Amino acid sequence: MALLIALLMIVGAFGTEWSVKYNQQKICALKGSTVFMNGTFTHPKRLTVKETFWTIDPVPGVEPTDLSKDPDYSGSVKFFTDKQKHFSLKLSDVMKKDEHQFCFRIKTNEENIRWTGIPGVQLRVTELLVEAPEKVTDGQTADLTCKTTCSLIDPTFIWYKNGRPLTTKTINNNQLHLQTVSSEDAGSYSCAVEGSQHLRSTAHSLRVRYPPKNVSVSISPSGEIVEGISVTLTCSSDANPPEKIYTWFKRSASIGEGKTYSIPNIRSEDSGEYTCQSLNDLGERRSTALQINVLYPPKSVSVYISPSGEIVEGSSVTLTCSSDGNPPVKIYTWFKVSTPVGEGKTYNIPNIRSFAGRQHHRLIRYRIA
């Protein structure tokens, strides 16, 4: 109590000569940054300054503690005072626990005459936080905001997507504006303040909902498709939310559902155009057509004679071979009994004789390219 009365008497006697002026009395700092507190002071000329230091949250009637001797601050604070009575405090790697009132303390050559600059500098510590919708639908707009719990001084905000700076988007103060959102805008967004790029916000994941796109059909096995093998078609697409229904079409006819469509024993009649349609809650899209061309050896082989009906000795006769094959039949070989007699799709007998009528011309071999 005696000390308090003495201090009050000193204030009354020398109040016009004592002053502690801080350059800023409110500071908002980013967590992890370095903060400087500066100011100037004066004191009565008859007194000599013996010691200066910084303290936090001074309590009336209680001798303040030198911050540099506080175990919580000894490694993170540095004091500076010059002959022109300028003073400063450097506080490194500020944390939320550092939200205090920092005051400059002066001790003089007279034991009971001391001075504390009250009110001091109020420090608030903030982290950057990205505020944005959790998900947005393709075609809409979206605004992402870089928020703080206190007001930084003239900050210039920088935005990152998936760790890389964004330079092609509209940035207005602390807001990132996404106009006509597409699936390409999905990703992890964070923000920082210019000069403290290493102190980025926690990343925010932006999800974009969109209907199916990039719908395609693949076939297994790839390469030539030979009649009799098993074939599987697979539908692939990109969608968010994921695809719910896949529908398969052969030309315009629906033939099945599911991500895959199997043809266990493929036949020539299975040749044609196949597409799949992918559907989710936002829409549907069909793939481009996949053409299946089934290869098979000659079948349905038959021989036709012209003219038909009775064959008169001395007339001209043409035999024609007909068959179905894929790829088309390249070589036809004609046999009389077991003896080859010619090649080509047709075989002509220009002046038929009676012995020829008693023979049977038949096609017994094909070669396919």
Coordinates of C-alpha atoms in Angstrom, one line a residue:
M1 CA 0.0 0.0 0.0
A2 CA 2.9 2.3 0.9
L3 CA 4.4 1.6 -2.5
L4 CA 1.1 2.4 -4.3
I5 CA 0.9 5.8 -2.4
A6 CA 4.5 6.6 -3.3
L7 CA 3.8 5.8 -7.0
L8 CA 0.7 8.0 -6.9
M9 CA 2.8 10.9 -5.4
I10 CA 5.4 10.4 -8.1
V11 CA 2.8 10.5 -10.8
G12 CA 1.4 13.7 -9.4
A13 CA 4.8 15.3 -9.1
F14 CA 6.3 14.2 -12.4
G15 CA 3.3 13.2 -14.6
T16 CA 4.0 15.8 -17.2
E17 CA 7.5 14.6 -17.7
W18 CA 6.8 10.9 -17.8
S19 CA 5.5 9.4 -21.1
V20 CA 5.6 6.1 -22.9
K21 CA 4.2 6.2 -26.4
Y22 CA 3.7 3.1 -28.5
N23 CA 3.6 3.2 -32.3
Q24 CA 0.7 0.7 -32.2
Q25 CA -1.4 -0.2 -29.2
K26 CA -3.3 -3.0 -31.0
I27 CA -1.5 -5.6 -33.0
C28 CA -3.0 -8.5 -34.9
A29 CA -0.4 -11.1 -35.8
L30 CA -0.4 -14.4 -37.6
K31 CA 0.4 -17.5 -35.6
G32 CA 4.0 -18.4 -36.1
S33 CA 5.0 -14.9 -37.3
T34 CA 7.5 -12.4 -35.7
V35 CA 6.1 -9.3 -34.0
F36 CA 7.8 -6.0 -33.4
M37 CA 6.5 -3.5 -30.8
N38 CA 8.0 0.0 -30.9
G39 CA 7.8 3.3 -29.1
T40 CA 9.5 6.2 -27.4
F41 CA 9.6 7.3 -23.8
T42 CA 10.6 10.4 -21.6
H43 CA 11.3 10.8 -17.9
P44 CA 12.0 13.6 -15.4
K45 CA 15.5 15.0 -16.1
R46 CA 16.6 14.7 -12.5
L47 CA 16.3 10.9 -12.7
T48 CA 18.6 8.4 -14.4
V49 CA 17.3 5.3 -16.1
K50 CA 18.9 2.3 -14.6
E51 CA 16.9 -0.5 -16.3
T52 CA 14.2 -1.0 -18.9
F53 CA 12.3 -4.2 -19.8
W54 CA 9.0 -5.5 -21.1
T55 CA 6.3 -7.2 -19.0
I56 CA 2.9 -8.6 -19.6
D57 CA -0.5 -7.8 -18.0
P58 CA 0.9 -5.7 -15.1
V59 CA -1.1 -5.8 -11.9
P60 CA -1.3 -2.6 -9.7
G61 CA 0.8 -3.0 -6.5
V62 CA 2.7 -6.0 -7.8
E63 CA 6.2 -5.7 -9.1
P64 CA 6.2 -6.7 -12.8
T65 CA 8.3 -9.6 -14.1
D66 CA 11.0 -9.0 -16.7
L67 CA 9.7 -10.9 -19.7
S68 CA 13.2 -12.0 -20.7
K69 CA 13.5 -13.8 -17.4
D70 CA 10.1 -15.6 -17.8
P71 CA 10.8 -19.3 -18.8
D72 CA 8.0 -19.1 -21.3
Y73 CA 9.6 -16.2 -23.2
S74 CA 13.3 -16.2 -22.5
G75 CA 14.1 -17.8 -25.8
S76 CA 11.7 -15.8 -28.0
V77 CA 12.0 -12.2 -26.9
K78 CA 14.6 -9.5 -27.5
F79 CA 14.6 -5.9 -26.2
F80 CA 16.2 -2.9 -27.8
T81 CA 16.6 0.6 -26.3
D82 CA 18.8 3.4 -27.6
K83 CA 20.1 6.8 -26.3
Q84 CA 17.3 8.6 -28.1
K85 CA 14.9 6.8 -25.9
H86 CA 13.5 4.6 -28.6
F87 CA 12.5 1.1 -27.5
S88 CA 11.3 -2.1 -29.2
L89 CA 10.4 -5.6 -28.5
K90 CA 10.9 -8.5 -30.9
L91 CA 8.7 -11.5 -30.2
S92 CA 9.3 -14.6 -32.4
D93 CA 7.0 -17.4 -33.3
V94 CA 3.9 -16.0 -31.6
M95 CA 1.3 -18.4 -30.4
K96 CA -2.3 -18.1 -29.2
K97 CA -0.9 -18.1 -25.6
D98 CA 0.9 -14.8 -26.3
E99 CA -2.4 -12.8 -26.4
H100 CA -1.5 -10.4 -23.6
Q101 CA -1.0 -6.7 -22.9
F102 CA 2.7 -6.0 -23.4
C103 CA 4.0 -3.0 -21.4
F104 CA 7.3 -1.2 -21.3
R105 CA 8.8 -0.8 -17.8
I106 CA 11.4 1.8 -16.6
K107 CA 13.4 1.7 -13.4
T108 CA 15.3 4.8 -12.2
N109 CA 18.2 5.4 -9.9
E110 CA 15.7 6.0 -7.1
E111 CA 14.4 2.8 -5.8
N112 CA 10.8 3.9 -5.4
I113 CA 10.5 5.8 -8.7
R114 CA 9.5 3.5 -11.5
W115 CA 7.2 3.8 -14.5
T116 CA 5.1 1.4 -16.5
G117 CA 3.6 2.4 -19.9
I118 CA -0.1 1.6 -19.3
P119 CA -2.1 0.8 -21.3
G120 CA 0.4 -1.2 -23.3
V121 CA 0.3 -3.0 -26.6
Q122 CA -2.6 -5.5 -26.9
L123 CA -1.5 -8.5 -28.9
R124 CA -4.0 -10.8 -30.6
V125 CA -2.9 -13.8 -32.6
T126 CA -4.9 -15.3 -35.5
E127 CA -4.7 -18.2 -37.9
L128 CA -5.9 -18.0 -41.5
L129 CA -9.0 -20.0 -42.1
V130 CA -10.6 -20.8 -45.5
E131 CA -14.4 -20.5 -45.4
A132 CA -16.1 -22.1 -48.4
P133 CA -19.0 -24.4 -49.3
E134 CA -18.2 -28.0 -48.8
K135 CA -19.5 -28.8 -52.3
V136 CA -20.8 -26.8 -55.3
T137 CA -22.6 -27.9 -58.4
D138 CA -21.1 -27.6 -61.9
G139 CA -22.2 -24.3 -63.5
Q140 CA -22.7 -22.5 -60.2
T141 CA -20.5 -19.7 -58.7
A142 CA -18.5 -20.1 -55.5
D143 CA -16.7 -17.7 -53.2
L144 CA -13.9 -18.7 -50.9
T145 CA -13.0 -16.4 -48.0
C146 CA -9.7 -16.2 -46.2
K147 CA -10.8 -15.3 -42.6
T148 CA -9.0 -14.1 -39.5
T149 CA -10.2 -13.5 -36.0
C150 CA -8.6 -10.0 -35.9
S151 CA -7.8 -7.4 -38.4
L152 CA -4.4 -7.6 -40.1
I153 CA -2.8 -4.3 -41.3
D154 CA -3.3 -3.9 -45.1
P155 CA -2.9 -7.6 -46.0
T156 CA -2.5 -8.8 -49.5
F157 CA -3.9 -12.3 -49.8
I158 CA -2.5 -15.1 -51.9
W159 CA -4.4 -18.2 -52.9
Y160 CA -3.2 -21.6 -53.6
K161 CA -4.8 -24.6 -55.2
N162 CA -3.2 -28.0 -54.6
G163 CA -0.1 -26.2 -53.3
R164 CA 0.4 -23.9 -56.3
P165 CA -0.3 -20.2 -56.5
L166 CA -3.5 -19.2 -58.3
T167 CA -2.9 -16.4 -60.8
T168 CA -5.9 -16.8 -63.2
K169 CA -8.8 -16.4 -60.8
T170 CA -10.5 -13.3 -59.5
I171 CA -9.2 -12.3 -56.0
N172 CA -11.0 -9.4 -54.3
N173 CA -9.4 -8.5 -50.9
N174 CA -9.7 -11.7 -48.9
Q175 CA -12.1 -13.5 -51.3
L176 CA -11.5 -15.9 -54.2
H177 CA -14.3 -15.8 -56.7
L178 CA -14.9 -18.9 -58.9
Q179 CA -17.2 -18.0 -61.8
T180 CA -19.1 -20.8 -63.5
V181 CA -17.6 -23.7 -61.5
S182 CA -16.5 -26.8 -63.4
S183 CA -15.0 -30.1 -62.3
E184 CA -11.6 -28.7 -62.9
D185 CA -12.1 -26.3 -59.9
A186 CA -12.3 -29.2 -57.5
G187 CA -9.2 -29.4 -55.3
S188 CA -7.5 -28.3 -52.1
Y189 CA -7.5 -24.5 -51.4
S190 CA -5.4 -22.6 -49.0
C191 CA -4.5 -18.9 -48.4
A192 CA -1.6 -16.9 -47.1
V193 CA -0.6 -13.2 -46.6
E194 CA 2.1 -11.7 -48.8
G195 CA 5.3 -11.6 -46.9
S196 CA 4.3 -14.6 -44.8
Q197 CA 3.7 -17.1 -47.5
H198 CA 5.1 -19.8 -45.2
L199 CA 2.2 -19.3 -42.8
R200 CA -0.6 -20.7 -44.9
S201 CA -4.0 -21.6 -43.8
T202 CA -5.2 -25.2 -43.3
A203 CA -6.2 -26.5 -46.7
H204 CA -9.9 -26.7 -47.6
S205 CA -11.1 -29.4 -49.9
L206 CA -13.7 -28.1 -52.5
R207 CA -15.9 -30.8 -54.0
V208 CA -17.6 -30.1 -57.3
R209 CA -20.7 -32.0 -58.2
Y210 CA -21.1 -32.7 -62.0
P211 CA -23.0 -35.1 -64.3
P212 CA -21.1 -37.9 -66.1
K213 CA -18.5 -36.9 -68.6
N214 CA -15.7 -38.6 -70.5
V215 CA -17.8 -41.7 -71.0
S216 CA -16.0 -44.4 -73.0
V217 CA -16.2 -48.1 -73.8
S218 CA -13.2 -50.4 -73.7
I219 CA -13.1 -54.0 -74.9
S220 CA -11.2 -57.1 -73.6
P221 CA -9.5 -58.8 -75.3
S222 CA -8.3 -56.0 -77.6
G223 CA -7.3 -56.6 -81.1
E224 CA -9.1 -59.0 -83.5
I225 CA -12.3 -60.6 -82.2
V226 CA -12.7 -64.1 -83.5
E227 CA -16.0 -66.0 -83.3
G228 CA -16.4 -68.2 -80.3
I229 CA -14.2 -66.3 -77.8
S230 CA -15.5 -64.5 -74.7
V231 CA -15.6 -60.7 -74.9
T232 CA -16.2 -58.1 -72.1
L233 CA -17.1 -54.5 -72.6
T234 CA -16.3 -52.0 -69.8
C235 CA -17.9 -48.6 -69.4
S236 CA -15.8 -45.8 -67.9
S237 CA -16.8 -42.3 -66.9
D238 CA -16.1 -39.4 -64.6
A239 CA -18.9 -38.2 -62.3
N240 CA -19.5 -36.7 -58.9
P241 CA -21.5 -38.1 -57.2
P242 CA -20.4 -41.5 -58.6
E243 CA -22.4 -43.1 -61.4
K244 CA -25.5 -45.0 -60.2
I245 CA -26.6 -46.8 -63.4
Y246 CA -24.8 -47.9 -66.5
T247 CA -27.0 -48.9 -69.5
W248 CA -25.8 -50.8 -72.6
F249 CA -27.0 -50.3 -76.1
K250 CA -26.5 -52.1 -79.4
R251 CA -27.3 -49.4 -81.8
S252 CA -30.5 -48.0 -80.3
A253 CA -31.7 -51.1 -78.5
S254 CA -31.1 -51.5 -74.8
I255 CA -29.3 -54.8 -74.1
G256 CA -28.3 -54.7 -70.4
E257 CA -27.1 -52.8 -67.3
G258 CA -24.0 -52.7 -65.2
K259 CA -20.4 -51.4 -65.5
T260 CA -19.5 -54.3 -67.7
Y261 CA -21.3 -56.2 -70.4
S262 CA -20.1 -59.7 -71.4
I263 CA -20.6 -61.8 -74.5
P264 CA -19.4 -65.3 -73.5
N265 CA -19.5 -67.0 -76.9
I266 CA -19.4 -64.2 -79.5
R267 CA -21.0 -64.9 -82.9
S268 CA -21.0 -63.1 -86.2
E269 CA -24.5 -61.7 -85.5
D270 CA -22.9 -59.9 -82.4
S271 CA -21.0 -57.5 -84.8
G272 CA -22.2 -53.9 -84.6
E273 CA -22.0 -50.6 -82.7
Y274 CA -22.1 -50.7 -78.9
T275 CA -22.5 -47.7 -76.5
C276 CA -23.0 -47.3 -72.8
Q277 CA -24.9 -44.6 -70.9
S278 CA -23.7 -43.4 -67.5
L279 CA -26.2 -41.8 -65.1
N280 CA -25.9 -40.1 -61.7
D281 CA -28.2 -37.7 -59.7
L282 CA -27.3 -34.7 -61.9
G283 CA -27.7 -36.2 -65.4
E284 CA -26.7 -38.8 -68.0
R285 CA -24.3 -39.1 -70.9
R286 CA -23.7 -41.7 -73.6
S287 CA -20.4 -42.8 -74.9
T288 CA -19.2 -42.7 -78.5
A289 CA -19.9 -46.0 -80.3
L290 CA -17.5 -48.9 -80.2
Q291 CA -17.6 -51.0 -83.4
I292 CA -17.2 -54.8 -82.9
N293 CA -16.2 -56.7 -86.0
V294 CA -16.4 -60.5 -85.4
L295 CA -14.1 -62.5 -87.6
Y296 CA -15.2 -66.0 -88.6
P297 CA -14.2 -68.7 -91.3
P298 CA -16.4 -69.4 -94.3
K299 CA -19.8 -70.8 -93.6
S300 CA -23.1 -71.4 -95.4
V301 CA -21.0 -72.6 -98.5
S302 CA -23.1 -73.5 -101.5
V303 CA -22.8 -74.0 -105.3
Y304 CA -25.2 -72.7 -107.9
I305 CA -25.4 -73.8 -111.6
S306 CA -26.4 -71.7 -114.6
P307 CA -28.4 -72.3 -116.5
S308 CA -30.6 -74.2 -114.1
G309 CA -32.8 -77.1 -115.2
E310 CA -31.8 -79.6 -117.9
I311 CA -28.2 -79.4 -119.2
V312 CA -27.9 -80.2 -122.9
E313 CA -24.6 -81.5 -124.2
G314 CA -22.6 -78.8 -126.0
S315 CA -24.1 -76.0 -124.0
S316 CA -22.0 -73.7 -121.7
V317 CA -22.4 -74.0 -117.9
T318 CA -21.2 -71.8 -115.1
L319 CA -20.8 -72.9 -111.6
T320 CA -20.9 -70.2 -108.9
C321 CA -19.7 -70.6 -105.3
S322 CA -21.5 -68.7 -102.5
S323 CA -20.3 -68.4 -98.9
D324 CA -20.2 -66.1 -95.9
G325 CA -16.9 -65.2 -94.2
N326 CA -15.2 -62.4 -92.4
P327 CA -12.8 -61.3 -93.7
P328 CA -14.3 -62.0 -97.1
V329 CA -13.2 -65.2 -98.9
K330 CA -10.1 -64.4 -101.0
I331 CA -9.5 -67.7 -102.9
Y332 CA -11.9 -70.3 -104.2
T333 CA -10.6 -73.6 -105.5
W334 CA -12.7 -76.0 -107.6
F335 CA -12.3 -79.8 -107.7
K336 CA -13.7 -82.5 -110.0
V337 CA -13.9 -85.4 -107.5
S338 CA -10.5 -84.9 -105.8
T339 CA -8.7 -83.2 -108.7
P340 CA -8.3 -79.4 -108.6
V341 CA -9.6 -78.0 -111.9
G342 CA -9.6 -74.2 -111.3
E343 CA -9.8 -71.2 -109.0
G344 CA -12.2 -68.2 -108.7
K345 CA -15.6 -67.6 -107.5
T346 CA -17.0 -69.1 -110.7
Y347 CA -16.0 -72.0 -112.8
N348 CA -17.0 -72.2 -116.5
I349 CA -17.5 -75.4 -118.7
P350 CA -17.9 -73.9 -122.2
N351 CA -18.8 -77.0 -124.1
I352 CA -20.2 -79.6 -121.8
R353 CA -20.0 -83.2 -122.7
S354 CA -22.0 -86.2 -121.6
F355 CA -19.2 -87.6 -119.4
A356 CA -19.1 -84.2 -117.6
G357 CA -22.8 -84.6 -116.6
R358 CA -22.1 -87.8 -114.9
Q359 CA -19.5 -86.2 -112.7
H360 CA -20.1 -84.1 -109.6
H361 CA -18.4 -80.7 -109.3
R362 CA -18.0 -79.7 -105.8
L363 CA -16.1 -77.0 -103.7
I364 CA -14.1 -78.7 -101.0
R365 CA -11.5 -76.1 -100.0
Y366 CA -11.2 -72.3 -99.4
R367 CA -8.4 -70.2 -98.4
I368 CA -9.0 -66.9 -96.5
A369 CA -6.7 -64.0 -96.5

